[in-house]
Short mmCIF file of C-alpha atoms in Angstrom, two decimals:
data_model
loop_
_atom_site.label_atom_id
_atom_site.label_comp_id
_atom_site.label_asym_id
_atom_site.label_seq_id
_atom_site.Cartn_x
_atom_site.Cartn_y
_atom_site.Cartn_z
CA UNK I 111 82.49 5.88 -65.93
CA UNK I 112 83.06 3.52 -62.81
CA UNK I 113 79.86 1.98 -62.86
CA UNK I 114 79.63 1.88 -66.78
CA UNK I 115 82.88 -0.19 -66.64
CA UNK I 116 81.35 -2.74 -64.16
CA UNK I 117 78.20 -2.93 -66.42
CA UNK I 118 80.13 -3.74 -69.40
CA UNK I 119 82.19 -6.25 -67.67
CA UNK I 120 78.81 -7.98 -66.79
CA UNK I 121 77.89 -8.06 -70.28
CA UNK I 122 75.15 -5.34 -70.08
CA UNK I 123 74.01 -3.70 -73.28
CA UNK I 124 73.64 0.03 -73.29
CA UNK I 125 70.16 1.17 -74.66
CA UNK I 126 68.32 4.40 -74.69
CA UNK I 127 64.51 4.77 -74.48
CA UNK I 128 62.49 7.87 -75.29
CA UNK I 129 61.35 10.30 -72.53
CA UNK I 130 57.79 10.54 -73.95
CA UNK I 131 55.38 7.60 -74.74
CA UNK I 132 51.74 7.25 -75.65
CA UNK I 133 49.93 6.23 -72.45
CA UNK I 134 48.98 2.98 -74.09
CA UNK I 135 52.40 1.53 -72.98
CA UNK I 136 51.88 2.84 -69.35
CA UNK I 137 48.61 1.11 -69.43
CA UNK I 138 49.99 -1.93 -70.68
CA UNK I 139 52.72 -1.90 -68.24
CA UNK I 140 50.15 -1.17 -65.41
CA UNK I 141 51.90 2.29 -64.47
CA UNK I 142 48.86 4.15 -65.60
CA UNK I 143 46.43 2.25 -62.98
CA UNK I 144 48.96 2.34 -60.51
CA UNK I 145 51.19 5.18 -60.78
CA UNK I 146 49.19 7.83 -62.94
CA UNK I 147 48.89 10.24 -59.97
CA UNK I 148 52.88 10.75 -60.01
CA UNK I 149 52.93 11.05 -63.67
CA UNK I 150 53.42 14.04 -65.99
CA UNK I 151 50.73 13.66 -68.86
CA UNK I 152 50.56 15.96 -72.01
CA UNK I 153 47.88 16.00 -74.82
CA UNK I 154 49.49 15.86 -77.96
CA UNK I 155 47.25 16.18 -81.33
CA UNK I 156 44.44 14.76 -79.18
CA UNK I 157 46.37 11.83 -78.08
CA UNK I 158 47.69 11.26 -74.43
CA UNK I 159 51.26 10.94 -73.81
CA UNK I 160 53.32 10.52 -70.53
CA UNK I 161 56.80 11.47 -69.72
CA UNK I 162 58.38 8.22 -68.50
CA UNK I 163 58.48 7.68 -64.74
CA UNK I 164 60.31 4.20 -65.16
CA UNK I 165 62.60 2.93 -67.86
CA UNK I 166 61.30 -0.77 -67.52
CA UNK I 167 58.41 -0.72 -70.14
CA UNK I 168 60.98 0.70 -72.67
CA UNK I 169 63.50 -2.30 -71.94
CA UNK I 170 60.54 -4.59 -72.06
CA UNK I 171 59.59 -3.31 -75.46
CA UNK I 172 63.09 -3.60 -76.81
CA UNK I 173 63.54 -7.25 -75.57
CA UNK I 174 60.24 -7.96 -77.56
CA UNK I 175 61.33 -6.85 -80.76
CA UNK I 176 63.51 -9.97 -80.98
CA UNK I 177 63.32 -13.62 -81.03
CA UNK I 178 65.14 -15.36 -78.24
CA UNK I 179 66.20 -18.91 -77.65
CA UNK I 180 66.92 -20.18 -73.86
CA UNK I 181 70.80 -20.03 -74.86
CA UNK I 182 70.72 -16.23 -75.43
CA UNK I 183 69.28 -15.80 -71.60
CA UNK I 184 70.13 -13.73 -69.66
CA UNK I 185 69.76 -10.58 -71.61
CA UNK I 186 70.89 -7.54 -69.87
CA UNK I 187 70.32 -4.11 -70.66
CA UNK I 188 71.57 -0.78 -69.01
CA UNK I 189 70.71 2.92 -69.27
CA UNK I 190 71.50 5.92 -67.47
CA UNK I 191 67.79 6.81 -67.97
CA UNK I 192 66.10 10.41 -67.12
CA UNK I 193 62.70 9.60 -65.59
CA UNK I 194 60.07 12.12 -64.33
CA UNK I 195 57.88 11.78 -61.35
CA UNK I 196 55.27 14.39 -60.23
CA UNK I 197 56.00 14.62 -56.41
CA UNK I 198 53.98 17.33 -54.61
CA UNK I 199 55.73 20.59 -53.82
CA UNK I 200 55.94 19.53 -50.09
CA UNK I 201 57.69 16.41 -50.90
CA UNK I 202 60.58 17.87 -52.94
CA UNK I 203 63.89 17.82 -51.03
CA UNK I 204 67.22 19.21 -52.38
CA UNK I 205 68.86 16.38 -54.28
CA UNK I 206 67.06 13.43 -52.60
CA UNK I 207 63.64 13.80 -54.10
CA UNK I 208 63.28 15.91 -57.44
CA UNK I 209 60.71 15.90 -60.50
CA UNK I 210 63.50 14.90 -62.82
CA UNK I 211 66.38 12.42 -62.06
CA UNK I 212 68.73 9.94 -63.61
CA UNK I 213 68.51 6.07 -62.67
CA UNK I 214 71.57 3.89 -63.20
CA UNK I 215 69.25 1.44 -64.48
CA UNK I 216 69.34 -2.25 -65.44
CA UNK I 217 67.00 -4.86 -66.56
CA UNK I 218 67.56 -8.66 -66.97
CA UNK I 219 65.49 -11.05 -68.85
CA UNK I 220 66.29 -14.58 -67.37
CA UNK I 221 65.10 -17.98 -67.16
CA UNK I 222 63.40 -18.82 -63.98
CA UNK I 223 66.42 -21.19 -62.84
CA UNK I 224 68.81 -18.24 -63.42
CA UNK I 225 67.15 -15.94 -60.82
CA UNK I 226 69.11 -16.62 -58.05
CA UNK I 227 72.64 -16.53 -59.56
CA UNK I 228 71.84 -13.47 -61.29
CA UNK I 229 70.57 -11.68 -58.13
CA UNK I 230 73.55 -12.91 -56.48
CA UNK I 231 75.81 -11.43 -59.01
CA UNK I 232 73.95 -8.08 -58.81
CA UNK I 233 74.37 -8.08 -54.95
CA UNK I 234 78.01 -8.61 -55.69
CA UNK I 235 78.19 -5.44 -57.83
CA UNK I 236 76.04 -3.38 -55.39
CA UNK I 237 78.55 -4.37 -52.38
CA UNK I 238 81.49 -3.50 -54.62
CA UNK I 239 79.99 -0.16 -55.03
CA UNK I 240 79.15 0.36 -51.36
CA UNK I 241 82.72 -0.73 -50.42
CA UNK I 242 84.47 1.48 -52.82
CA UNK I 243 82.64 4.44 -51.51
CA UNK I 244 82.94 3.26 -47.78
CA UNK I 245 79.17 3.96 -47.35
CA UNK I 246 77.11 2.79 -44.41
CA UNK I 247 73.82 1.36 -45.39
CA UNK I 248 70.63 -0.75 -44.09
CA UNK I 249 69.04 -3.65 -46.16
CA UNK I 250 65.46 -4.29 -46.39
CA UNK I 251 63.07 -6.78 -47.92
CA UNK I 252 60.11 -4.76 -49.28
CA UNK I 253 56.93 -7.13 -49.89
CA UNK I 254 53.78 -6.56 -51.55
CA UNK I 255 52.00 -3.39 -51.34
CA UNK I 256 48.48 -2.63 -51.32
CA UNK I 257 48.31 -1.34 -54.68
CA UNK I 258 49.90 -3.93 -57.00
CA UNK I 259 49.45 -6.10 -60.04
CA UNK I 260 49.73 -9.90 -60.23
CA UNK I 261 48.23 -13.27 -58.33
CA UNK I 262 49.22 -14.06 -54.61
CA UNK I 263 51.08 -17.12 -56.02
CA UNK I 264 53.26 -15.01 -58.22
CA UNK I 265 54.17 -12.48 -55.38
CA UNK I 266 54.68 -15.31 -52.96
CA UNK I 267 57.27 -16.84 -55.32
CA UNK I 268 59.04 -13.72 -55.95
CA UNK I 269 59.24 -12.86 -52.24
CA UNK I 270 60.49 -16.32 -51.40
CA UNK I 271 63.20 -16.20 -53.89
CA UNK I 272 64.63 -12.84 -52.82
CA UNK I 273 64.69 -13.87 -49.12
CA UNK I 274 66.64 -17.05 -50.16
CA UNK I 275 69.23 -15.03 -51.65
CA UNK I 276 69.40 -12.70 -48.36
CA UNK I 277 69.58 -15.80 -46.25
CA UNK I 278 72.26 -17.41 -48.27
CA UNK I 279 74.30 -14.31 -48.26
CA UNK I 280 74.18 -14.02 -44.48
CA UNK I 281 73.36 -10.60 -44.88
CA UNK I 282 71.48 -8.57 -41.96
CA UNK I 283 68.05 -7.27 -43.07
CA UNK I 284 64.62 -5.69 -42.09
CA UNK I 285 61.47 -6.79 -43.51
CA UNK I 286 59.45 -3.94 -44.87
CA UNK I 287 56.07 -5.33 -45.24
CA UNK I 288 53.94 -3.41 -48.13
CA UNK I 289 56.88 -1.33 -49.37
CA UNK I 290 57.53 -3.39 -52.58
CA UNK I 291 56.92 -1.96 -55.96
CA UNK I 292 53.63 -2.38 -57.64
CA UNK I 293 54.74 -5.18 -60.02
CA UNK I 294 57.18 -7.09 -57.60
CA UNK I 295 58.93 -7.35 -54.30
CA UNK I 296 62.48 -5.79 -53.96
CA UNK I 297 65.71 -5.75 -51.82
CA UNK I 298 66.52 -2.18 -51.09
CA UNK I 299 69.75 -0.73 -49.69
CA UNK I 300 69.20 2.79 -47.88
CA UNK I 301 71.20 5.56 -46.50
CA UNK I 302 70.74 8.05 -43.97
CA UNK I 303 71.39 11.73 -44.59
CA UNK I 304 72.96 14.61 -42.22
CA UNK I 305 69.33 14.93 -40.76
CA UNK I 306 68.86 11.14 -39.97
CA UNK I 307 66.43 10.48 -42.78
CA UNK I 308 66.53 7.33 -44.59
CA UNK I 309 66.57 7.20 -48.55
CA UNK I 310 66.51 4.34 -50.97
CA UNK I 311 69.60 3.75 -52.87
CA UNK I 312 70.75 0.62 -54.92
CA UNK I 313 67.84 -2.08 -55.48
CA UNK I 314 67.14 -5.42 -56.81
CA UNK I 315 63.53 -6.01 -57.70
CA UNK I 316 61.97 -9.15 -59.09
CA UNK I 317 59.05 -8.84 -61.62
CA UNK I 318 56.96 -11.77 -62.89
CA UNK I 319 54.15 -9.44 -64.03
CA UNK I 320 55.60 -7.19 -66.63
CA UNK I 321 56.92 -9.99 -68.82
CA UNK I 322 53.27 -11.29 -68.48
CA UNK I 323 51.70 -7.91 -69.68
CA UNK I 324 54.08 -7.39 -72.45
CA UNK I 325 53.84 -11.32 -73.53
CA UNK I 326 57.35 -11.66 -73.64
CA UNK I 327 58.62 -15.23 -74.66
CA UNK I 328 61.82 -17.17 -75.49
CA UNK I 329 62.09 -20.59 -76.82
CA UNK I 330 63.01 -23.41 -74.68
CA UNK I 331 65.15 -26.49 -74.98
CA UNK I 332 61.86 -28.17 -75.60
CA UNK I 333 61.21 -25.83 -78.60
CA UNK I 334 58.17 -24.50 -76.51
CA UNK I 335 57.51 -20.75 -75.78
CA UNK I 336 58.54 -20.04 -72.09
CA UNK I 337 57.98 -16.77 -69.93
CA UNK I 338 61.31 -14.83 -68.78
CA UNK I 339 61.43 -13.11 -65.56
CA UNK I 340 62.42 -9.61 -65.54
CA UNK I 341 64.75 -8.35 -62.74
CA UNK I 342 65.32 -4.57 -62.24
CA UNK I 343 68.11 -3.42 -60.68
CA UNK I 344 70.21 0.08 -59.99
CA UNK I 345 73.53 0.11 -58.55
CA UNK I 346 73.35 3.83 -57.26
CA UNK I 347 69.68 4.22 -57.16
CA UNK I 348 69.87 7.79 -58.78
CA UNK I 349 72.67 9.70 -59.63
CA UNK I 350 71.23 12.86 -57.79
CA UNK I 351 70.39 11.22 -54.39
CA UNK I 352 73.70 9.44 -54.63
CA UNK I 353 75.53 12.61 -55.05
CA UNK I 354 73.65 14.04 -52.30
CA UNK I 355 74.72 11.00 -49.99
CA UNK I 356 78.38 11.18 -51.16
CA UNK I 357 78.71 15.03 -50.67
CA UNK I 358 77.40 14.53 -46.90
CA UNK I 359 79.54 11.40 -46.45
CA UNK I 360 82.83 13.21 -47.80
CA UNK I 361 82.10 16.55 -46.39
CA UNK I 362 82.90 17.58 -49.97
CA UNK I 363 86.38 16.23 -49.59
CA UNK I 364 86.34 13.72 -52.28
CA UNK I 365 89.03 11.29 -52.78
CA UNK I 366 91.32 12.15 -55.64
CA UNK I 367 89.95 9.50 -58.23
CA UNK I 368 86.45 11.07 -57.53
CA UNK I 369 87.01 14.97 -57.10
CA UNK I 370 85.48 16.81 -59.91
CA UNK I 371 89.04 19.04 -59.78
CA UNK I 372 91.79 17.03 -58.86
CA UNK I 373 94.60 19.61 -58.91
CA UNK I 374 94.60 23.28 -59.06
CA UNK I 375 97.80 25.27 -60.15
CA UNK I 376 98.61 28.16 -58.59
CA UNK I 377 101.08 30.69 -60.47
CA UNK I 378 102.40 33.34 -58.20
CA UNK I 379 102.33 35.87 -60.97
CA UNK I 380 101.51 35.90 -64.59
CA UNK I 381 104.98 35.40 -65.59
CA UNK I 382 104.51 31.69 -64.64
CA UNK I 383 101.47 31.31 -66.76
CA UNK I 384 103.28 29.52 -69.54
CA UNK I 385 104.87 26.91 -67.25
CA UNK I 386 101.82 26.47 -65.43
CA UNK I 387 99.81 25.61 -68.79
CA UNK I 388 102.54 23.17 -69.67
CA UNK I 389 102.18 21.49 -66.20
CA UNK I 390 98.54 21.36 -66.80
CA UNK I 391 98.97 19.83 -70.31
CA UNK I 392 101.06 16.91 -68.65
CA UNK I 393 98.52 16.24 -66.35
CA UNK I 394 95.52 16.28 -68.65
CA UNK I 395 97.52 14.17 -71.03
CA UNK I 396 97.24 11.44 -67.80
CA UNK I 397 93.58 12.11 -67.61
CA UNK I 398 93.58 14.36 -64.74
CA UNK I 399 91.22 17.38 -63.95
CA UNK I 400 92.86 20.51 -63.51
CA UNK I 401 92.31 24.06 -63.57
CA UNK I 402 94.80 26.93 -63.32
CA UNK I 403 93.91 29.98 -60.90
CA UNK I 404 95.13 32.69 -63.20
CA UNK I 405 93.08 35.61 -61.34
CA UNK I 406 95.27 38.55 -60.20
CA UNK I 407 94.77 37.52 -56.64
CA UNK I 408 97.34 37.21 -53.91
CA UNK I 409 99.01 33.54 -53.51
CA UNK I 410 97.28 33.55 -50.02
CA UNK I 411 93.96 34.26 -51.42
CA UNK I 412 94.51 31.56 -54.11
CA UNK I 413 95.50 28.85 -51.45
CA UNK I 414 92.37 29.71 -49.25
CA UNK I 415 89.81 29.47 -52.33
CA UNK I 416 91.37 26.13 -53.13
CA UNK I 417 91.36 25.03 -49.60
CA UNK I 418 87.54 26.03 -49.41
CA UNK I 419 86.99 24.22 -52.56
CA UNK I 420 88.37 21.03 -51.08
CA UNK I 421 90.75 20.52 -54.03
CA UNK I 422 92.74 17.69 -53.12
CA UNK I 423 96.13 18.85 -54.50
CA UNK I 424 97.54 22.59 -55.16
CA UNK I 425 100.50 22.93 -57.46
CA UNK I 426 102.36 26.29 -56.45
CA UNK I 427 104.72 27.77 -59.07
CA UNK I 428 106.76 30.85 -58.94
CA UNK I 429 110.12 32.05 -60.52
CA UNK I 430 112.21 29.26 -58.41
CA UNK I 431 110.12 26.37 -59.85
CA UNK I 432 110.15 27.68 -63.28
CA UNK I 433 113.91 27.89 -63.26
CA UNK I 434 114.51 24.61 -61.63
CA UNK I 435 111.76 22.89 -63.54
CA UNK I 436 110.09 21.91 -60.24
CA UNK I 437 107.11 22.18 -58.36
CA UNK I 438 105.67 23.02 -54.80
CA UNK I 439 102.88 20.79 -53.80
CA UNK I 440 100.40 21.51 -51.27
CA UNK I 441 97.38 19.18 -50.18
CA UNK I 442 94.24 20.06 -48.50
CA UNK I 443 95.53 18.91 -45.22
CA UNK I 444 97.53 22.10 -45.67
CA UNK I 445 100.94 20.04 -45.87
CA UNK I 446 103.55 21.09 -48.31
CA UNK I 447 106.75 19.99 -50.06
CA UNK I 448 109.14 21.96 -52.20
CA UNK I 449 111.56 21.11 -55.27
CA UNK I 450 109.08 18.28 -56.38
CA UNK I 451 109.69 16.72 -59.57
CA UNK I 452 106.65 17.21 -61.74
CA UNK I 453 106.91 13.57 -63.34
CA UNK I 454 107.15 12.00 -59.75
CA UNK I 455 104.16 13.51 -58.98
CA UNK I 456 102.13 12.60 -61.86
CA UNK I 457 103.30 8.98 -61.32
CA UNK I 458 102.13 8.94 -57.71
CA UNK I 459 98.78 10.59 -58.59
CA UNK I 460 98.28 7.82 -61.34
CA UNK I 461 98.87 5.03 -58.37
CA UNK I 462 96.45 6.93 -56.13
CA UNK I 463 93.58 7.22 -58.28
CA UNK I 464 94.11 3.54 -59.08
CA UNK I 465 94.24 2.54 -55.45
CA UNK I 466 90.91 4.83 -55.06
CA UNK I 467 92.61 5.97 -51.76
CA UNK I 468 90.12 8.25 -49.68
CA UNK I 469 92.64 11.10 -48.77
CA UNK I 470 95.70 12.66 -50.55
CA UNK I 471 98.82 10.58 -49.75
CA UNK I 472 101.52 12.33 -51.88
CA UNK I 473 102.74 14.32 -48.72
CA UNK I 474 102.30 11.46 -46.32
CA UNK I 475 105.33 11.33 -43.67
CA UNK I 476 106.31 7.96 -44.98
CA UNK I 477 107.24 9.40 -48.66
#
């Protein structure tokens, strides 16, 4: 939801492309010659099909179904697209390298003079994401690999433009010679996992080749056809790998806004279940993710379980709370407060969620 809101604010149009294409598409895009060993291929009615390893040819196809003026560009597509890559079994690793994963993908079709401003805007979006999650990262400029498509002139031009963006941003970066995509150079943001291994995350890639292969065009101010440039970008990289990084970064102790379960209500006995459900309904009306621990456990066990699950807040309700219309609040730092007004608690949660604070703050000593 967070990144979707960012995309919509930047005028990306959400699209959806098929999971399975005839391999003619992958031959046209260049993936078949350069990526076929990593593709899942199927024979369907004597025709060869492939599960998509990338979303970009589908987006290029969508762009090509309309006529465009120079005034229409940039055109920006976004897709949370599931892709499939046939990694060798020894290369598979947890959530970081899997056969099927989802990219928060985006492709922009721009005029050549729009390249640097659009890449700048994408870099701003990536920086906002990384600052929001307080993640450490390294930046690399990845240049032409041995297995690639396109002329030396096109590659040199693309690499120079990405380098110019990095230099103008005063951002520290390393040169990763030969580590670009087969269709163009890229700026990669890399994370380190708990074992010190580096994994690619957000990325910006410049592509002069796919517009050529798909014969993409727009009508310029001179009323002639011109070739757009394609920019590939992802703000997370893949959800799976980004989740892996976040789980390790926060040690499972997610900020309130990010926690899959934000509040757990712990009734002392079944007598308080009705009150617990009224509290839950009120929290859910304010778009919070809430569960009730209604198993016949002791209160101590319920608290330990919620603590192990790293739930930001626990609401303990017994007979006194029901009678007084209050709650007892406990956070995962094991701090507690009694006789809390439920509405005041909800108001605080709304502010804490909006501020994206990293730790529960309702029970801070200052409050």
